[in-house]
Amino acid sequence: MAEQSKKWILMVTAQTPTNIAVIKYWGKRDENLILAINDSISVTLDPAHLCTTTTVAVSPSFQQDRMWLNKKEISLDGARYQNCLREIRARANDYEDEKKGIKISKNDWQNLHVHIDSYNNFPTAAGLASSAAGFACLVFSLAKLMNVQEDNGRLSAIARQGSGSACRSLFGGFVKWVMGKEEDGSDSIAVPLVNEKHWDELVIIIAVVSSRQKETSSTSGMRETVVTSALLEHRAKEVVPKRIIQMEEAIKNRDFPTFAQLTCSDSNQFHAVCMDTSPPIFYMNDTSHRQVVLTSGCILSCVVAYTFDAGPNAVLIARNRKAAALMLQRLLFHFPPNSDTDLDSYVIGDKSILKDAGIQDLNDVEALPPPPEIKDKVPAQKCKGEISYFICTRPGRGPVLLPDESQALLCLETGLPK
Amino acid sequence: MAEQSKKWILMVTAQTPTNIAVIKYWGKRDENLILAINDSISVTLDPAHLCTTTTVAVSPSFQQDRMWLNKKEISLDGARYQNCLREIRARANDYEDEKKGIKISKNDWQNLHVHIDSYNNFPTAAGLASSAAGFACLVFSLAKLMNVQEDNGRLSAIARQGSGSACRSLFGGFVKWVMGKEEDGSDSIAVPLVNEKHWDELVIIIAVVSSRQKETSSTSGMRETVVTSALLEHRAKEVVPKRIIQMEEAIKNRDFPTFAQLTCSDSNQFHAVCMDTSPPIFYMNDTSHRQVVLTSGCILSCVVAYTFDAGPNAVLIARNRKAAALMLQRLLFHFPPNSDTDLDSYVIGDKSILKDAGIQDLNDVEALPPPPEIKDKVPAQKCKGEISYFICTRPGRGPVLLPDESQALLCLETGLPK
């Protein structure tokens, strides 16, 4: 490393999607390496609506590793960050940019400090598992910066050490996290099943629930389930392996009824083992229950699947745009916005679904007729204000580099957040 | 049967307690005979606070079998009523009352009609499984009327055909329903474990939740769980048998910490298998969750156990009066009554617990300090109006006859409700 080049800053910016599991990960067999007790399968969400953007920079002028998340500096001391940094540095390679006069040899990376700036394009308070996109983006961008030659599968085993579900954000489309057998976790990696083009009819609507009790973190929650649930081991060893095979087949064949049945059942079972924990963990609340009950018409006719992660938000997967429009009508009928909310901020993401549903403004929402399937059966329940907003999205692609320097979050001169 | 005695009416009145399971019954192996897929254990509740009173009458002047429940005539056509009536009649014996000139031979019972009047001393809307006390009382009183010579264990196998949990209401104290092995259900009976004197320190507080969604009936709910849950069989075959042994031991030794841990865990697991059903069954709501969370101080210190049946009501079992008074303070702090409710109708049953808690009126409720264990941790949550009322009670005795004719619900002259 030449002394005269102390001033240079080398920088990489990447964007990584988040993902939602349709066969759930719950329970670790190794807390430090983050090794799961069962395989899981997820769908990657379109980064246009939900993603993390991360810029990583390296410079001989940096005095220490530093990180900013959503514009606030945070500590990198945690084992999860340290594990990712160590694993990436261990795989770094020689780098040379003659034009800029930068030359970094393989061993230099151990002594060079990095600056990391990360940003989610969705509210962190929404409880949308930002850590999956976050750690995937951290590992992916650092790997590119440090000229790591490994493929995304190998990188997923590093991202996994930041946050288990992060490994699945290294690919687009549908992704399987293979739990693996090795003690060192080297075979506990993400594998792409099909890319985002394979089943591009699907529409995903996320209902972000307004009032939120303090939730158990998924890390401590799954630890408690492993220790206290009498059902978890049976789920992991007997139930999930069969579902994984069926789910892969359903995805391959775009068999929506089977996909929906497995997705709903596995979400139910994840919340069941949470309930079977001592003390019990309640992630779904009355609003979540109502979403299941009130969309049951769509669910029973096999055009919509639901899944709930470690929080009350419903993730609804519609078979196609027509089913999505129908479901959005029902959702808006039962969960209209508060009077001080405008439609534009109540339904975000891919707004074309709103158009398909024939809804242009709040008057259209108020004029929605009661869904036919509930007529005469249950009173038309209106739960105003229970949902904070809806995000319309779809299956999306895996990580990408953003080569345009204007998209970098760090300043090329100072190495500090712009 | 002498023609001249057409006018006589023979009558019996009995009182039978309800019960709450601490190891739950969920799932039948035979729908018609009502045979369970696992043993269960319950505690019988003091009939002073929760019971059914039933008068059964027989007369040659009655034209058909008739029944009144809580002052309204209901149909006896259902298979469950018919099964109980048939089984009791098949075991009827000769009866003679020379003074009244009544003589009924064994075979006459097949042709004599009965009138049945049944009344619960607690609101039916409370969701307190009135069918357990109801069918137990129906079978017990009919057996006495028809001079059936079988013991309460044999009678429990008949009550079981009315409502599974009814078999456990044939005894006081703690009761085990042995699932049995026989195809005809003859060995699927209730067995008394210890009587109500054995562990008379226990205090039971039932929190009746105000707002109630339409709930899945336990009959259809458990049928759906049997068909769709991937966890129920494991629970029934692997988990419950061990818990039954541990629970019997805990009850025998009055080992409250073990009793509480098993009771809470088994309640959790029952709701877990409901959640694992397709579509999922949600019996606990946000109020139920809050009751678990807000009493967790008492639960963690092993002085209180909770259990939830097929509805949102919490049944809280306190180790002794001191623990009950402490818990009632916490419950009233977090769940104060609506301003239009008086304390006398808000805490019913054994009101001496209120006195132990130092609470005489609503001013005392308002003056309750936040529980020490939540200080600085969570905001002192107040959920006014979420609970409709509390019932304070204790373990109680089994069925009894009420020989005093003034307590009969039917008129001795007309055979109709008084």
mmCIF file of N, CA and C in Angstrom, chain A residues 213-214 228-231 234-235 239 243 261 264-265 267-273 275-280 282 284-290 292-293 300 306 378 381, chain B residues 213-214 228-231 234-235 239 243 261 264-265 267-273 275-280 282 284-290 292-293 300 306 378 381:
data_model
loop_
_atom_site.group_PDB
_atom_site.id
_atom_site.type_symbol
_atom_site.label_atom_id
_atom_site.label_comp_id
_atom_site.label_asym_id
_atom_site.label_seq_id
_atom_site.Cartn_x
_atom_site.Cartn_y
_atom_site.Cartn_z
ATOM 1 N N GLN A 213 -47.862 -3.828 20.122
ATOM 2 C CA GLN A 213 -47.348 -4.073 21.467
ATOM 3 C C GLN A 213 -45.845 -4.296 21.328
ATOM 4 N N LYS A 214 -45.160 -4.267 22.432
ATOM 5 C CA LYS A 214 -43.744 -4.605 22.394
ATOM 6 C C LYS A 214 -43.641 -6.080 21.998
ATOM 7 N N THR A 228 -38.282 -24.581 25.304
ATOM 8 C CA THR A 228 -39.492 -24.912 26.067
ATOM 9 C C THR A 228 -40.619 -25.582 25.280
ATOM 10 N N SER A 229 -40.633 -25.483 23.949
ATOM 11 C CA SER A 229 -41.779 -26.056 23.228
ATOM 12 C C SER A 229 -41.654 -27.566 23.091
ATOM 13 N N ALA A 230 -42.770 -28.247 23.366
ATOM 14 C CA ALA A 230 -42.802 -29.706 23.220
ATOM 15 C C ALA A 230 -43.197 -30.103 21.803
ATOM 16 N N LEU A 231 -43.464 -29.119 20.949
ATOM 17 C CA LEU A 231 -43.918 -29.413 19.589
ATOM 18 C C LEU A 231 -42.875 -29.068 18.529
ATOM 19 N N HIS A 234 -40.816 -31.878 16.732
ATOM 20 C CA HIS A 234 -41.664 -32.648 15.813
ATOM 21 C C HIS A 234 -41.887 -31.862 14.517
ATOM 22 N N ARG A 235 -42.165 -30.569 14.668
ATOM 23 C CA ARG A 235 -42.307 -29.723 13.474
ATOM 24 C C ARG A 235 -41.048 -29.781 12.610
ATOM 25 N N VAL A 239 -42.507 -32.556 10.206
ATOM 26 C CA VAL A 239 -43.467 -31.812 9.378
ATOM 27 C C VAL A 239 -42.772 -31.039 8.251
ATOM 28 N N ARG A 243 -43.036 -30.750 3.919
ATOM 29 C CA ARG A 243 -43.560 -29.516 3.316
ATOM 30 C C ARG A 243 -42.567 -28.894 2.338
ATOM 31 N N GLN A 261 -52.053 -23.443 0.300
ATOM 32 C CA GLN A 261 -52.357 -24.293 1.456
ATOM 33 C C GLN A 261 -51.108 -24.487 2.315
ATOM 34 N N CYS A 264 -50.140 -20.990 4.098
ATOM 35 C CA CYS A 264 -51.012 -20.666 5.244
ATOM 36 C C CYS A 264 -50.747 -21.635 6.399
ATOM 37 N N SER A 265 -50.664 -22.924 6.094
ATOM 38 C CA SER A 265 -50.455 -23.914 7.154
ATOM 39 C C SER A 265 -49.133 -23.694 7.867
ATOM 40 N N SER A 267 -47.425 -20.880 8.129
ATOM 41 C CA SER A 267 -47.534 -19.678 8.952
ATOM 42 C C SER A 267 -48.281 -20.010 10.246
ATOM 43 N N ASN A 268 -49.408 -20.714 10.118
ATOM 44 C CA ASN A 268 -50.164 -21.125 11.306
ATOM 45 C C ASN A 268 -49.278 -21.910 12.268
ATOM 46 N N GLN A 269 -48.493 -22.829 11.716
ATOM 47 C CA GLN A 269 -47.711 -23.695 12.591
ATOM 48 C C GLN A 269 -46.575 -22.945 13.272
ATOM 49 N N PHE A 270 -45.997 -21.995 12.571
ATOM 50 C CA PHE A 270 -44.977 -21.156 13.200
ATOM 51 C C PHE A 270 -45.587 -20.427 14.406
ATOM 52 N N HIS A 271 -46.781 -19.847 14.225
ATOM 53 C CA HIS A 271 -47.410 -19.143 15.356
ATOM 54 C C HIS A 271 -47.882 -20.129 16.425
ATOM 55 N N ALA A 272 -48.164 -21.363 16.010
ATOM 56 C CA ALA A 272 -48.529 -22.390 16.986
ATOM 57 C C ALA A 272 -47.338 -22.717 17.891
ATOM 58 N N VAL A 273 -46.155 -22.901 17.334
ATOM 59 C CA VAL A 273 -45.009 -23.224 18.200
ATOM 60 C C VAL A 273 -44.611 -22.015 19.060
ATOM 61 N N MET A 275 -46.858 -20.042 20.357
ATOM 62 C CA MET A 275 -47.864 -20.154 21.418
ATOM 63 C C MET A 275 -47.499 -21.267 22.386
ATOM 64 N N ASP A 276 -46.830 -22.312 21.885
ATOM 65 C CA ASP A 276 -46.457 -23.471 22.703
ATOM 66 C C ASP A 276 -45.183 -23.200 23.519
ATOM 67 N N THR A 277 -44.665 -21.983 23.426
ATOM 68 C CA THR A 277 -43.456 -21.587 24.152
ATOM 69 C C THR A 277 -43.840 -21.127 25.562
ATOM 70 N N SER A 278 -42.952 -21.301 26.528
ATOM 71 C CA SER A 278 -43.207 -20.820 27.897
ATOM 72 C C SER A 278 -42.226 -19.709 28.253
ATOM 73 N N PRO A 279 -42.685 -18.483 28.589
ATOM 74 C CA PRO A 279 -44.068 -18.038 28.430
ATOM 75 C C PRO A 279 -44.429 -17.912 26.955
ATOM 76 N N PRO A 280 -45.712 -17.998 26.625
ATOM 77 C CA PRO A 280 -46.121 -18.018 25.211
ATOM 78 C C PRO A 280 -45.777 -16.713 24.496
ATOM 79 N N PHE A 282 -46.918 -14.197 21.565
ATOM 80 C CA PHE A 282 -48.064 -13.824 20.727
ATOM 81 C C PHE A 282 -47.599 -12.804 19.702
ATOM 82 N N MET A 284 -49.287 -12.582 16.523
ATOM 83 C CA MET A 284 -50.516 -12.164 15.847
ATOM 84 C C MET A 284 -51.443 -11.531 16.881
ATOM 85 N N ASN A 285 -52.082 -10.432 16.526
ATOM 86 C CA ASN A 285 -53.032 -9.817 17.441
ATOM 87 C C ASN A 285 -54.436 -9.856 16.829
ATOM 88 N N ASP A 286 -55.382 -9.181 17.465
ATOM 89 C CA ASP A 286 -56.767 -9.232 16.986
ATOM 90 C C ASP A 286 -56.887 -8.740 15.544
ATOM 91 N N THR A 287 -56.088 -7.738 15.174
ATOM 92 C CA THR A 287 -56.127 -7.248 13.790
ATOM 93 C C THR A 287 -55.644 -8.340 12.832
ATOM 94 N N SER A 288 -54.590 -9.049 13.227
ATOM 95 C CA SER A 288 -54.100 -10.161 12.390
ATOM 96 C C SER A 288 -55.185 -11.215 12.229
ATOM 97 N N HIS A 289 -55.831 -11.567 13.348
ATOM 98 C CA HIS A 289 -56.898 -12.574 13.290
ATOM 99 C C HIS A 289 -57.999 -12.107 12.339
ATOM 100 N N ARG A 290 -58.374 -10.839 12.467
ATOM 101 C CA ARG A 290 -59.450 -10.318 11.614
ATOM 102 C C ARG A 290 -59.050 -10.370 10.142
ATOM 103 N N VAL A 292 -57.194 -12.593 8.724
ATOM 104 C CA VAL A 292 -57.370 -13.978 8.277
ATOM 105 C C VAL A 292 -58.851 -14.277 8.068
ATOM 106 N N VAL A 293 -59.667 -13.886 9.057
ATOM 107 C CA VAL A 293 -61.090 -14.201 8.995
ATOM 108 C C VAL A 293 -61.765 -13.438 7.849
ATOM 109 N N LEU A 300 -60.239 -19.264 0.927
ATOM 110 C CA LEU A 300 -60.898 -20.552 0.704
ATOM 111 C C LEU A 300 -61.064 -20.859 -0.778
ATOM 112 N N TYR A 306 -51.945 -16.356 2.886
ATOM 113 C CA TYR A 306 -51.435 -15.373 3.852
ATOM 114 C C TYR A 306 -50.240 -15.966 4.563
ATOM 115 N N VAL A 378 -72.056 -12.598 8.280
ATOM 116 C CA VAL A 378 -71.523 -11.849 9.418
ATOM 117 C C VAL A 378 -71.777 -10.373 9.176
ATOM 118 N N GLN A 381 -67.924 -6.003 9.093
ATOM 119 C CA GLN A 381 -67.072 -5.409 10.108
ATOM 120 C C GLN A 381 -66.140 -4.363 9.504
ATOM 121 N N GLN B 213 -65.855 -12.099 19.813
ATOM 122 C CA GLN B 213 -66.103 -12.408 18.405
ATOM 123 C C GLN B 213 -66.910 -13.703 18.376
ATOM 124 N N LYS B 214 -67.468 -14.016 17.247
ATOM 125 C CA LYS B 214 -68.127 -15.305 17.116
ATOM 126 C C LYS B 214 -67.056 -16.381 17.234
ATOM 127 N N THR B 228 -56.843 -31.545 10.312
ATOM 128 C CA THR B 228 -55.859 -30.701 9.620
ATOM 129 C C THR B 228 -54.559 -30.434 10.369
ATOM 130 N N SER B 229 -54.523 -30.584 11.684
ATOM 131 C CA SER B 229 -53.290 -30.205 12.394
ATOM 132 C C SER B 229 -52.221 -31.272 12.250
ATOM 133 N N ALA B 230 -51.006 -30.826 11.951
ATOM 134 C CA ALA B 230 -49.865 -31.747 11.836
ATOM 135 C C ALA B 230 -49.192 -31.948 13.189
ATOM 136 N N LEU B 231 -49.705 -31.274 14.220
ATOM 137 C CA LEU B 231 -49.070 -31.355 15.544
ATOM 138 C C LEU B 231 -49.925 -32.108 16.568
ATOM 139 N N HIS B 234 -49.007 -35.756 17.669
ATOM 140 C CA HIS B 234 -47.798 -35.767 18.496
ATOM 141 C C HIS B 234 -48.131 -35.323 19.923
ATOM 142 N N ARG B 235 -48.948 -34.280 20.024
ATOM 143 C CA ARG B 235 -49.397 -33.837 21.354
ATOM 144 C C ARG B 235 -50.099 -34.979 22.091
ATOM 145 N N VAL B 239 -46.875 -36.058 24.075
ATOM 146 C CA VAL B 239 -46.736 -35.017 25.100
ATOM 147 C C VAL B 239 -47.682 -35.248 26.275
ATOM 148 N N ARG B 243 -47.397 -35.654 30.619
ATOM 149 C CA ARG B 243 -47.934 -34.580 31.466
ATOM 150 C C ARG B 243 -48.977 -35.098 32.450
ATOM 151 N N GLN B 261 -46.755 -24.877 36.195
ATOM 152 C CA GLN B 261 -45.994 -24.975 34.936
ATOM 153 C C GLN B 261 -46.732 -25.883 33.955
ATOM 154 N N CYS B 264 -50.151 -24.086 32.744
ATOM 155 C CA CYS B 264 -49.916 -23.028 31.748
ATOM 156 C C CYS B 264 -49.446 -23.639 30.423
ATOM 157 N N SER B 265 -48.492 -24.567 30.491
ATOM 158 C CA SER B 265 -47.957 -25.162 29.259
ATOM 159 C C SER B 265 -49.045 -25.889 28.485
ATOM 160 N N SER B 267 -52.304 -25.358 28.569
ATOM 161 C CA SER B 267 -53.213 -24.373 27.990
ATOM 162 C C SER B 267 -52.582 -23.797 26.719
ATOM 163 N N ASN B 268 -51.307 -23.409 26.833
ATOM 164 C CA ASN B 268 -50.604 -22.885 25.652
ATOM 165 C C ASN B 268 -50.663 -23.881 24.493
ATOM 166 N N GLN B 269 -50.425 -25.142 24.801
ATOM 167 C CA GLN B 269 -50.346 -26.128 23.714
ATOM 168 C C GLN B 269 -51.712 -26.386 23.085
ATOM 169 N N PHE B 270 -52.745 -26.359 23.907
ATOM 170 C CA PHE B 270 -54.094 -26.481 23.353
ATOM 171 C C PHE B 270 -54.348 -25.346 22.341
ATOM 172 N N HIS B 271 -54.005 -24.113 22.725
ATOM 173 C CA HIS B 271 -54.221 -23.002 21.788
ATOM 174 C C HIS B 271 -53.254 -23.074 20.603
ATOM 175 N N ALA B 272 -52.096 -23.709 20.816
ATOM 176 C CA ALA B 272 -51.155 -23.912 19.705
ATOM 177 C C ALA B 272 -51.752 -24.852 18.658
ATOM 178 N N VAL B 273 -52.337 -25.953 19.084
ATOM 179 C CA VAL B 273 -52.911 -26.873 18.085
ATOM 180 C C VAL B 273 -54.153 -26.257 17.428
ATOM 181 N N MET B 275 -54.293 -23.090 16.686
ATOM 182 C CA MET B 275 -53.642 -22.223 15.700
ATOM 183 C C MET B 275 -53.120 -23.032 14.525
ATOM 184 N N ASP B 276 -52.725 -24.265 14.775
ATOM 185 C CA ASP B 276 -52.155 -25.135 13.736
ATOM 186 C C ASP B 276 -53.252 -25.786 12.884
ATOM 187 N N THR B 277 -54.499 -25.419 13.145
ATOM 188 C CA THR B 277 -55.637 -25.955 12.406
ATOM 189 C C THR B 277 -55.850 -25.124 11.137
ATOM 190 N N SER B 278 -56.383 -25.741 10.077
ATOM 191 C CA SER B 278 -56.696 -24.995 8.842
ATOM 192 C C SER B 278 -58.202 -24.982 8.604
ATOM 193 N N PRO B 279 -58.844 -23.802 8.526
ATOM 194 C CA PRO B 279 -58.285 -22.489 8.891
ATOM 195 C C PRO B 279 -58.031 -22.407 10.384
ATOM 196 N N PRO B 280 -57.105 -21.551 10.801
ATOM 197 C CA PRO B 280 -56.703 -21.509 12.208
ATOM 198 C C PRO B 280 -57.852 -21.071 13.114
ATOM 199 N N PHE B 282 -58.770 -19.137 16.520
ATOM 200 C CA PHE B 282 -58.232 -18.192 17.500
ATOM 201 C C PHE B 282 -59.213 -18.073 18.649
ATOM 202 N N MET B 284 -58.042 -17.218 21.944
ATOM 203 C CA MET B 284 -57.495 -16.148 22.774
ATOM 204 C C MET B 284 -57.449 -14.872 21.952
ATOM 205 N N ASN B 285 -57.835 -13.761 22.557
ATOM 206 C CA ASN B 285 -57.751 -12.481 21.850
ATOM 207 C C ASN B 285 -56.753 -11.557 22.558
ATOM 208 N N ASP B 286 -56.706 -10.300 22.128
ATOM 209 C CA ASP B 286 -55.722 -9.379 22.701
ATOM 210 C C ASP B 286 -55.900 -9.235 24.212
ATOM 211 N N THR B 287 -57.152 -9.274 24.677
ATOM 212 C CA THR B 287 -57.383 -9.179 26.124
ATOM 213 C C THR B 287 -56.796 -10.396 26.832
ATOM 214 N N SER B 288 -56.985 -11.578 26.246
ATOM 215 C CA SER B 288 -56.393 -12.796 26.825
ATOM 216 C C SER B 288 -54.871 -12.668 26.887
ATOM 217 N N HIS B 289 -54.283 -12.208 25.788
ATOM 218 C CA HIS B 289 -52.825 -12.049 25.749
ATOM 219 C C HIS B 289 -52.368 -11.096 26.848
ATOM 220 N N ARG B 290 -53.109 -9.982 26.985
ATOM 221 C CA ARG B 290 -52.726 -8.996 28.011
ATOM 222 C C ARG B 290 -52.832 -9.592 29.413
ATOM 223 N N VAL B 292 -52.252 -12.654 30.248
ATOM 224 C CA VAL B 292 -51.058 -13.477 30.458
ATOM 225 C C VAL B 292 -49.850 -12.583 30.730
ATOM 226 N N VAL B 293 -49.698 -11.549 29.904
ATOM 227 C CA VAL B 293 -48.522 -10.688 30.025
ATOM 228 C C VAL B 293 -48.558 -9.897 31.333
ATOM 229 N N LEU B 300 -44.635 -15.958 36.987
ATOM 230 C CA LEU B 300 -43.214 -16.309 37.038
ATOM 231 C C LEU B 300 -42.765 -16.641 38.455
ATOM 232 N N TYR B 306 -52.367 -20.019 34.881
ATOM 233 C CA TYR B 306 -53.508 -19.620 34.062
ATOM 234 C C TYR B 306 -53.897 -20.771 33.160
ATOM 235 N N VAL B 378 -42.532 -1.547 31.854
ATOM 236 C CA VAL B 378 -43.543 -1.248 30.844
ATOM 237 C C VAL B 378 -44.464 -0.160 31.386
ATOM 238 N N GLN B 381 -50.264 -0.319 31.945
ATOM 239 C CA GLN B 381 -51.348 -0.407 30.983
ATOM 240 C C GLN B 381 -52.703 -0.545 31.685
#
